[in-house]
Coordinates of C-alpha atoms in Angstrom, one line a residue:
M103 CA 173.9 89.4 63.5
A104 CA 171.9 86.4 62.3
A105 CA 175.0 84.2 62.2
Q106 CA 175.9 85.3 65.7
K107 CA 172.4 84.4 67.0
I108 CA 172.5 81.0 65.2
N109 CA 175.9 80.2 66.9
E110 CA 174.4 81.3 70.2
G111 CA 171.5 78.9 69.6
L112 CA 173.8 76.0 68.8
E113 CA 175.8 76.6 71.9
H114 CA 172.6 76.4 74.0
L115 CA 171.6 73.2 72.3
A116 CA 175.0 71.7 73.1
K117 CA 174.7 72.7 76.8
A118 CA 171.2 71.2 76.9
E119 CA 172.5 67.9 75.5
K120 CA 175.2 67.8 78.2
Y121 CA 172.5 68.3 80.9
L122 CA 170.7 65.3 79.5
K123 CA 173.7 63.0 79.6
T124 CA 174.1 60.5 82.5
G125 CA 177.2 58.9 83.8
F126 CA 178.8 57.0 86.7
L127 CA 178.3 60.0 89.1
K128 CA 175.1 61.4 87.5
W129 CA 172.3 58.9 87.4
K130 CA 169.5 61.1 86.2
P131 CA 169.3 63.7 83.4
D132 CA 168.9 67.3 84.5
Y133 CA 165.7 68.0 82.6
D134 CA 165.1 71.4 84.2
S135 CA 168.4 72.8 83.1
A136 CA 168.1 71.2 79.7
A137 CA 164.7 72.7 79.2
S138 CA 166.1 76.1 80.1
E139 CA 168.9 75.8 77.5
Y140 CA 166.5 74.6 74.8
G141 CA 164.3 77.6 75.6
K142 CA 167.3 80.0 75.2
A143 CA 168.2 78.2 71.9
A144 CA 164.7 78.7 70.6
V145 CA 164.8 82.5 71.4
A146 CA 168.2 82.8 69.6
F147 CA 167.0 80.9 66.5
K148 CA 163.8 83.0 66.5
N149 CA 165.8 86.2 66.6
A150 CA 167.9 84.9 63.6
K151 CA 164.6 84.1 61.8
Q152 CA 165.5 80.4 61.7
F153 CA 162.0 79.3 62.5
E154 CA 162.5 75.6 61.7
Q155 CA 165.4 75.4 64.2
A156 CA 163.4 77.5 66.7
K157 CA 160.5 75.1 66.4
D158 CA 162.7 72.1 67.0
A159 CA 164.2 73.7 70.0
C160 CA 160.8 74.5 71.4
L161 CA 159.7 70.8 70.9
R162 CA 162.8 69.6 72.7
E163 CA 162.1 72.0 75.5
A164 CA 158.5 70.7 75.8
V165 CA 159.7 67.1 76.0
A166 CA 162.2 68.0 78.7
H167 CA 159.5 69.8 80.7
E168 CA 157.2 66.7 80.3
N169 CA 159.9 64.4 81.6
N170 CA 160.2 66.8 84.5
R171 CA 156.4 66.7 85.0
A172 CA 156.2 70.4 84.5
L173 CA 153.0 70.3 82.4
F174 CA 152.3 74.1 82.3
H175 CA 155.8 74.9 81.0
A176 CA 155.6 72.0 78.5
A177 CA 152.3 73.4 77.2
K178 CA 153.9 76.8 76.8
A179 CA 156.8 75.3 74.8
Y180 CA 154.4 73.4 72.5
E181 CA 152.4 76.6 72.0
Q182 CA 155.6 78.5 71.1
A183 CA 156.5 75.7 68.6
G184 CA 153.1 76.3 67.1
M185 CA 153.8 80.0 66.7
M186 CA 157.1 79.2 64.9
L187 CA 155.1 77.0 62.5
K188 CA 152.8 80.0 62.0
E189 CA 155.8 82.1 61.0
M190 CA 156.5 79.4 58.4
Q191 CA 152.9 79.6 57.2
K192 CA 152.3 76.0 58.3
L193 CA 148.9 76.9 59.9
P194 CA 147.3 73.4 60.2
E195 CA 150.4 72.1 61.9
A196 CA 150.6 75.2 64.1
V197 CA 147.0 74.7 65.2
Q198 CA 147.6 71.0 66.0
L199 CA 150.4 72.0 68.4
I200 CA 148.4 74.8 70.0
E201 CA 145.5 72.3 70.5
K202 CA 148.0 69.9 72.2
A203 CA 149.1 72.8 74.5
S204 CA 145.5 73.6 75.4
M205 CA 144.8 70.0 76.5
M206 CA 147.9 70.1 78.7
Y207 CA 146.8 73.4 80.2
L208 CA 143.4 71.8 81.1
E209 CA 145.2 68.8 82.5
N210 CA 147.4 71.2 84.6
G211 CA 144.2 72.9 85.9
T212 CA 144.6 76.2 84.1
P213 CA 141.5 76.4 81.9
D214 CA 141.7 80.1 81.3
T215 CA 145.1 79.7 79.6
A216 CA 143.7 76.7 77.6
A217 CA 140.8 78.8 76.4
M218 CA 143.0 81.6 75.3
A219 CA 145.2 79.2 73.4
L220 CA 142.2 77.6 71.6
E221 CA 140.9 81.1 70.7
R222 CA 144.3 82.0 69.3
A223 CA 144.3 78.8 67.2
G224 CA 140.9 79.7 65.9
K225 CA 142.0 83.1 64.7
L226 CA 145.1 81.6 63.1
I227 CA 143.1 79.1 61.0
E228 CA 139.9 81.1 60.4
N229 CA 140.7 82.3 56.9
V230 CA 142.2 79.0 55.8
D231 CA 139.9 76.4 57.4
P232 CA 136.7 78.0 58.7
E233 CA 135.3 74.6 59.7
K234 CA 138.2 74.0 62.0
A235 CA 137.9 77.5 63.4
V236 CA 134.3 76.9 64.3
Q237 CA 135.3 73.7 66.1
L238 CA 138.0 75.6 68.0
Y239 CA 135.7 78.5 69.0
Q240 CA 133.1 76.0 70.2
Q241 CA 135.7 74.2 72.3
T242 CA 136.8 77.6 73.8
A243 CA 133.2 78.4 74.6
N244 CA 132.8 75.1 76.3
V245 CA 135.8 75.7 78.5
F246 CA 134.6 79.1 79.5
E247 CA 131.1 77.8 80.2
N248 CA 132.5 75.1 82.4
E249 CA 134.2 77.8 84.4
E250 CA 130.9 79.8 84.5
R251 CA 132.4 82.6 82.5
L252 CA 129.3 83.0 80.4
R253 CA 130.1 86.4 78.8
Q254 CA 133.3 85.0 77.3
A255 CA 131.6 81.8 76.3
V256 CA 128.8 83.6 74.4
E257 CA 131.3 85.8 72.7
L258 CA 133.1 82.7 71.3
L259 CA 129.8 81.1 70.3
G260 CA 129.0 84.3 68.3
K261 CA 132.2 83.9 66.4
A262 CA 131.3 80.3 65.6
S263 CA 127.8 81.3 64.5
R264 CA 129.1 84.0 62.1
L265 CA 131.4 81.6 60.5
L266 CA 128.6 79.0 60.1
V267 CA 126.4 81.6 58.5
R268 CA 129.2 82.7 56.2
G269 CA 129.7 79.1 55.2
R270 CA 126.0 78.7 54.6
R271 CA 125.8 75.9 57.2
F272 CA 122.4 77.2 58.2
D273 CA 121.2 74.2 60.2
E274 CA 124.2 74.3 62.5
A275 CA 124.1 78.2 62.6
A276 CA 120.5 78.0 63.9
L277 CA 121.5 75.7 66.7
S278 CA 124.6 77.8 67.5
I279 CA 122.5 81.0 67.7
Q280 CA 120.0 79.3 70.0
K281 CA 122.8 78.5 72.4
E282 CA 123.8 82.2 72.3
K283 CA 120.2 83.2 73.1
N284 CA 120.0 80.8 76.0
I285 CA 123.2 82.3 77.6
Y286 CA 122.0 85.9 77.0
K287 CA 118.7 85.0 78.7
E288 CA 120.7 83.4 81.6
I289 CA 122.8 86.6 82.1
E290 CA 119.6 88.7 81.5
N291 CA 121.0 90.6 78.5
Y292 CA 117.6 90.8 76.8
P293 CA 118.4 93.5 74.1
T294 CA 121.1 91.2 72.7
C295 CA 118.8 88.2 73.0
Y296 CA 116.3 90.0 70.8
K297 CA 119.0 90.8 68.2
K298 CA 120.0 87.2 68.1
T299 CA 116.3 86.3 67.6
I300 CA 116.3 88.4 64.4
A301 CA 119.4 86.7 63.3
Q302 CA 117.9 83.3 64.0
V303 CA 114.7 84.1 62.1
L304 CA 116.8 85.1 59.1
V305 CA 118.7 81.9 59.3
H306 CA 115.5 79.9 59.5
L307 CA 114.1 81.7 56.4
H308 CA 117.3 80.8 54.5
R309 CA 116.5 77.2 55.5
N310 CA 113.0 77.7 54.1
D311 CA 111.7 76.7 57.6
Y312 CA 108.9 79.2 58.1
V313 CA 107.5 77.3 61.0
A314 CA 110.7 77.6 63.0
A315 CA 111.0 81.3 62.0
E316 CA 107.5 82.0 63.3
R317 CA 108.2 80.0 66.5
C318 CA 111.3 82.2 67.2
V319 CA 109.2 85.4 66.9
R320 CA 106.5 84.0 69.2
E321 CA 109.1 83.0 71.8
S322 CA 110.5 86.5 71.7
Y323 CA 107.1 87.9 72.6
R324 CA 107.1 85.9 75.7

C-alpha cells in the first residue's frame, strides 16, 4: 500500500514538472495545474507516511501558487508543510512555516484564518518553547482585537498570561493580566474582571510589589 502511494506521488510530481515546462508553443508555465499536481503528490506521500517528501511537495505547491498570485492557497500549502514537519517532530521549523502562512493570510485579507493558524502554532510549541508560544498567543490576540473580536482576543491573552505565570515571568504576567482586565471591562464581563484582579494581586505579591497589589484591590472597589 505504501509503495503504491509513493509511486502515485512520484507520478503527480512528474506531471507537475511537465506543467511548469515552457517551449516554442507554450510561453508561460501552467502554475495552477502544477500546484494541483503537487498537492495531490503531497496527499499521496502523506498517506504513505513519507512526511519529508510530503513536506517538499507542499512547499513546491506553495511556490506554484505564489507564482500564480494565489496567496490564500499558497498560505494553505505552507501551513500543510508545517503540519508535515510536526509529524516529524520538527516543531520549531513547523511553527516557522505556519507563521509564514499566517502572514500571507493577513496579506490576503483573511485575518480569521491567520489567527487560527497562529493559535495552532502556539499549541504546537507550548510544551517545547513556552516563550515562543506566549509570543504567538499575543500575536493572535492582536489580530482578533484588530477585528474587534474581543472575546477571542481575551481568551488568547489568558493563555499567554498563564504561560507567563508558569514561567515565573511575573512582570510580564502582571501587564498581560491588566490587558485582560481592560478587555473584560470593555465587554462588561465584571465577574471575570474581578477574578483577574485576584490573579493580578497574587502576581504582584510574588513580585514583592505590595503597593501595586493594594492599588489593584482599590481599583476593583471602584
